[in-house]
PDB file of C-alpha atoms in Angstrom:
ATOM      1  CA  MET A 611      92.527 100.860  79.773  1.00  0.00           C
ATOM      2  CA  LEU A 612      92.055  98.648  83.367  1.00  0.00           C
ATOM      3  CA  SER A 613      90.047 100.367  85.984  1.00  0.00           C
ATOM      4  CA  LYS A 614      89.748  99.245  89.301  1.00  0.00           C
ATOM      5  CA  GLU A 615      87.393 100.438  91.632  1.00  0.00           C
ATOM      6  CA  ILE A 616      85.678 100.077  95.207  1.00  0.00           C
ATOM      7  CA  GLY A 617      82.841  99.467  94.954  1.00  0.00           C
ATOM      8  CA  SER A 618      81.614  99.287  99.137  1.00  0.00           C
ATOM      9  CA  PRO A 619      82.834  98.341 102.036  1.00  0.00           C
ATOM     10  CA  LEU A 620      82.079  94.952 101.204  1.00  0.00           C
ATOM     11  CA  GLY A 621      83.694  94.678  98.643  1.00  0.00           C
ATOM     12  CA  TRP A 622      85.020  94.991  94.738  1.00  0.00           C
ATOM     13  CA  ASP A 623      83.840  95.932  91.607  1.00  0.00           C
ATOM     14  CA  THR A 624      86.281  95.236  88.845  1.00  0.00           C
ATOM     15  CA  ASP A 625      86.631  96.287  84.963  1.00  0.00           C
ATOM     16  CA  LEU A 626      89.278  94.629  82.877  1.00  0.00           C
ATOM     17  CA  PRO A 627      89.855  94.961  78.855  1.00  0.00           C
ATOM     18  CA  PHE A 628      88.989  91.374  77.187  1.00  0.00           C
ATOM     19  CA  ALA A 629      91.977  91.111  76.289  1.00  0.00           C
ATOM     20  CA  GLY A 630      96.076  92.405  76.158  1.00  0.00           C
ATOM     21  CA  LEU A 631      96.491  91.118  79.580  1.00  0.00           C
ATOM     22  CA  ALA A 632      98.950  88.280  80.437  1.00  0.00           C
ATOM     23  CA  GLY A 633      97.456  86.023  83.428  1.00  0.00           C
ATOM     24  CA  ASN A 634      94.872  86.378  85.853  1.00  0.00           C
ATOM     25  CA  ASP A 635      92.627  89.128  86.610  1.00  0.00           C
ATOM     26  CA  PHE A 636      91.299  89.873  90.331  1.00  0.00           C
ATOM     27  CA  LEU A 637      87.776  89.308  90.310  1.00  0.00           C
ATOM     28  CA  ALA A 638      87.121  89.633  94.663  1.00  0.00           C
ATOM     29  CA  ALA A 639      88.069  89.013  97.825  1.00  0.00           C
ATOM     30  CA  LEU A 640      87.303  89.169 101.401  1.00  0.00           C
ATOM     31  CA  THR A 641      88.566  89.989 104.746  1.00  0.00           C
ATOM     32  CA  PHE A 642      87.989  87.266 107.829  1.00  0.00           C
ATOM     33  CA  ARG A 643      89.535  87.245 111.474  1.00  0.00           C
ATOM     34  CA  VAL A 644      89.363  84.121 113.126  1.00  0.00           C
ATOM     35  CA  PRO A 645      88.806  84.365 116.472  1.00  0.00           C
ATOM     36  CA  ALA A 646      91.828  84.071 118.761  1.00  0.00           C
ATOM     37  CA  SER A 647      91.096  80.491 119.591  1.00  0.00           C
ATOM     38  CA  GLY A 648      91.975  80.012 115.809  1.00  0.00           C
ATOM     39  CA  LEU A 649      89.370  77.402 113.402  1.00  0.00           C
ATOM     40  CA  PRO A 650      89.582  73.882 113.433  1.00  0.00           C
ATOM     41  CA  GLY A 651      91.515  72.104 110.728  1.00  0.00           C
ATOM     42  CA  GLY A 652      90.250  70.202 107.353  1.00  0.00           C
ATOM     43  CA  ILE A 653      87.012  72.796 107.011  1.00  0.00           C
ATOM     44  CA  LYS A 654      85.489  71.901 103.985  1.00  0.00           C
ATOM     45  CA  ASN A 655      83.127  73.139 101.053  1.00  0.00           C
ATOM     46  CA  VAL A 656      84.001  76.940 101.195  1.00  0.00           C
ATOM     47  CA  ILE A 657      81.336  78.168  98.708  1.00  0.00           C
ATOM     48  CA  TRP A 658      82.084  81.485  96.777  1.00  0.00           C
ATOM     49  CA  GLN A 659      78.824  82.838  94.849  1.00  0.00           C
ATOM     50  CA  ALA A 660      79.682  85.525  92.067  1.00  0.00           C
ATOM     51  CA  THR A 661      77.106  86.768  88.956  1.00  0.00           C
ATOM     52  CA  PHE A 662      78.961  87.353  86.193  1.00  0.00           C
ATOM     53  CA  SER A 663      77.566  89.666  83.070  1.00  0.00           C
ATOM     54  CA  SER A 664      78.285  90.182  79.238  1.00  0.00           C
ATOM     55  CA  GLY A 665      76.774  92.880  76.866  1.00  0.00           C
ATOM     56  CA  THR A 666      78.382  89.672  74.866  1.00  0.00           C
ATOM     57  CA  SER A 667      76.636  86.082  75.012  1.00  0.00           C
ATOM     58  CA  GLY A 668      78.577  82.830  74.483  1.00  0.00           C
ATOM     59  CA  LEU A 669      81.581  84.153  76.652  1.00  0.00           C
ATOM     60  CA  THR A 670      82.854  81.011  79.440  1.00  0.00           C
ATOM     61  CA  VAL A 671      83.746  82.243  82.885  1.00  0.00           C
ATOM     62  CA  ASN A 672      86.933  80.319  84.513  1.00  0.00           C
ATOM     63  CA  TRP A 673      88.118  81.498  88.124  1.00  0.00           C
ATOM     64  CA  GLN A 674      90.090  79.691  91.031  1.00  0.00           C
ATOM     65  CA  TRP A 675      89.932  81.409  94.731  1.00  0.00           C
ATOM     66  CA  GLY A 676      92.452  80.918  97.675  1.00  0.00           C
ATOM     67  CA  ALA A 677      93.674  82.368 100.810  1.00  0.00           C
ATOM     68  CA  ALA A 678      95.917  83.045 102.461  1.00  0.00           C
ATOM     69  CA  VAL A 679      97.057  84.735 106.421  1.00  0.00           C
ATOM     70  CA  TYR A 680      97.905  87.712 107.747  1.00  0.00           C
ATOM     71  CA  SER A 681      99.932  88.413 110.648  1.00  0.00           C
ATOM     72  CA  ASN A 682      99.027  91.921 110.809  1.00  0.00           C
ATOM     73  CA  PHE A 683      96.042  93.185 108.008  1.00  0.00           C
ATOM     74  CA  SER A 684      93.344  96.152 107.544  1.00  0.00           C
ATOM     75  CA  ALA A 685      89.016  95.764 107.218  1.00  0.00           C
ATOM     76  CA  ASP A 686      89.758  98.981 105.043  1.00  0.00           C
ATOM     77  CA  TYR A 687      89.935  97.767 101.500  1.00  0.00           C
ATOM     78  CA  ASN A 688      91.354 101.088 100.103  1.00  0.00           C
ATOM     79  CA  SER A 689      93.948 100.429 102.142  1.00  0.00           C
ATOM     80  CA  LEU A 690      94.634  97.150 101.225  1.00  0.00           C
ATOM     81  CA  GLY A 691      97.005  98.167  97.030  1.00  0.00           C
ATOM     82  CA  VAL A 692      95.119  94.918  96.163  1.00  0.00           C
ATOM     83  CA  LYS A 693      97.010  94.595  92.534  1.00  0.00           C
ATOM     84  CA  PRO A 694      93.960  93.688  89.865  1.00  0.00           C
ATOM     85  CA  VAL A 695      96.554  91.520  87.572  1.00  0.00           C
ATOM     86  CA  ASP A 696      98.830  89.178  87.190  1.00  0.00           C
ATOM     87  CA  ASP A 697     100.640  91.116  84.372  1.00  0.00           C
ATOM     88  CA  ASN A 698     103.436  92.900  85.381  1.00  0.00           C
ATOM     89  CA  LYS A 699     102.799  95.842  83.236  1.00  0.00           C
ATOM     90  CA  ALA A 700      99.225  96.438  83.768  1.00  0.00           C
ATOM     91  CA  SER A 701      98.926  98.708  87.012  1.00  0.00           C
ATOM     92  CA  GLN A 702     100.450 100.812  89.400  1.00  0.00           C
ATOM     93  CA  PHE A 703     102.173  97.231  90.927  1.00  0.00           C
ATOM     94  CA  GLN A 704     104.598  96.475  88.171  1.00  0.00           C
ATOM     95  CA  ASN A 705     106.206  92.884  89.947  1.00  0.00           C
ATOM     96  CA  SER A 706     105.449  88.659  89.929  1.00  0.00           C
ATOM     97  CA  ASP A 707     102.523  89.070  92.274  1.00  0.00           C
ATOM     98  CA  HIS A 708      99.581  87.382  92.289  1.00  0.00           C
ATOM     99  CA  ALA A 709      96.459  88.772  91.177  1.00  0.00           C
ATOM    100  CA  GLY A 710      94.940  89.604  93.878  1.00  0.00           C
ATOM    101  CA  THR A 711      98.150  90.725  96.603  1.00  0.00           C
ATOM    102  CA  PRO A 712      98.004  93.149  99.040  1.00  0.00           C
ATOM    103  CA  GLU A 713     100.572  94.943  98.240  1.00  0.00           C
ATOM    104  CA  ASN A 714     100.748  97.182 101.268  1.00  0.00           C
ATOM    105  CA  PHE A 715     100.686  94.268 103.452  1.00  0.00           C
ATOM    106  CA  LYS A 716     102.406  92.084 102.178  1.00  0.00           C
ATOM    107  CA  PRO A 717     105.622  91.878 105.174  1.00  0.00           C
ATOM    108  CA  PHE A 718     103.258  90.533 106.726  1.00  0.00           C
ATOM    109  CA  VAL A 719     102.271  87.461 105.082  1.00  0.00           C
ATOM    110  CA  ILE A 720     102.089  83.815 107.251  1.00  0.00           C
ATOM    111  CA  GLY A 721     101.942  80.667 106.424  1.00  0.00           C
ATOM    112  CA  GLY A 722      98.041  79.602 107.014  1.00  0.00           C
ATOM    113  CA  ALA A 723      94.799  78.285 105.170  1.00  0.00           C
ATOM    114  CA  ARG A 724      95.712  77.648 101.433  1.00  0.00           C
ATOM    115  CA  GLY A 725      99.498  79.706 101.639  1.00  0.00           C
ATOM    116  CA  GLY A 726     102.603  78.440 103.106  1.00  0.00           C
ATOM    117  CA  GLY A 727     103.641  82.285 103.791  1.00  0.00           C
ATOM    118  CA  GLY A 728     107.297  83.191 102.145  1.00  0.00           C
ATOM    119  CA  SER A 729     106.707  84.976  98.775  1.00  0.00           C
ATOM    120  CA  ASN A 730     102.480  83.352  98.894  1.00  0.00           C
ATOM    121  CA  PHE A 731     100.995  86.453  99.652  1.00  0.00           C
ATOM    122  CA  THR A 732      97.791  85.221  97.315  1.00  0.00           C
ATOM    123  CA  GLY A 733      97.359  81.177  98.862  1.00  0.00           C
ATOM    124  CA  SER A 734      97.166  78.226  96.620  1.00  0.00           C
ATOM    125  CA  TYR A 735      94.845  78.279  93.982  1.00  0.00           C
ATOM    126  CA  SER A 736      91.702  75.896  94.296  1.00  0.00           C
ATOM    127  CA  GLY A 737      90.444  73.686  91.966  1.00  0.00           C
ATOM    128  CA  THR A 738      89.124  75.254  88.448  1.00  0.00           C
ATOM    129  CA  GLY A 739      85.103  76.534  88.829  1.00  0.00           C
ATOM    130  CA  SER A 740      83.687  77.162  84.399  1.00  0.00           C
ATOM    131  CA  CYS A 741      80.729  78.622  83.639  1.00  0.00           C
ATOM    132  CA  ALA A 742      79.553  79.442  80.102  1.00  0.00           C
ATOM    133  CA  LEU A 743      77.409  82.615  79.442  1.00  0.00           C
ATOM    134  CA  THR A 744      75.209  80.572  76.664  1.00  0.00           C
ATOM    135  CA  ARG A 745      71.659  82.064  76.769  1.00  0.00           C
ATOM    136  CA  GLN A 746      70.814  85.066  74.361  1.00  0.00           C
ATOM    137  CA  LEU A 747      68.304  86.472  76.124  1.00  0.00           C
ATOM    138  CA  THR A 748      70.368  86.293  79.157  1.00  0.00           C
ATOM    139  CA  THR A 749      73.507  87.235  79.812  1.00  0.00           C
ATOM    140  CA  SER A 750      73.798  87.271  83.711  1.00  0.00           C
ATOM    141  CA  LEU A 751      74.146  84.004  85.604  1.00  0.00           C
ATOM    142  CA  THR A 752      74.949  83.151  89.253  1.00  0.00           C
ATOM    143  CA  VAL A 753      77.690  80.421  89.810  1.00  0.00           C
ATOM    144  CA  SER A 754      78.650  78.354  92.749  1.00  0.00           C
ATOM    145  CA  GLN A 755      81.407  76.373  93.444  1.00  0.00           C
ATOM    146  CA  ASP A 756      82.140  74.359  96.030  1.00  0.00           C
ATOM    147  CA  ASP A 757      85.613  73.046  96.855  1.00  0.00           C
TER     148      ASP A 757
END
């Protein structure tokens, strides 16, 4: 059973099954209001940090991130209607949108960040980051990715 719970105003708690889903799964997101003056082009060294844990050791976790721009958006994460998985049958959003698509705000996507607008609701993905939960006694590891 797939469930997505809103954890706090600062982010999401996403619980997903280990197998049986097609494509990518949504992990987390952040809304960021761009100042009226904009941001400088070519921003580098974005750091994304997360803690992965499992009751099973020896797992490998792979991730990517994207960024899209919206002309109208909400800081209320509950109102976004975020699609939790790519799989077009495993959530209430039975479409081909990418995991992480804010379904309730799709009409407001515009070009910018890592996306060109149109139907690119999450922006283009970064390179793939990866970590292995290899320690037998500790099955939690905090990782960072610079991109």
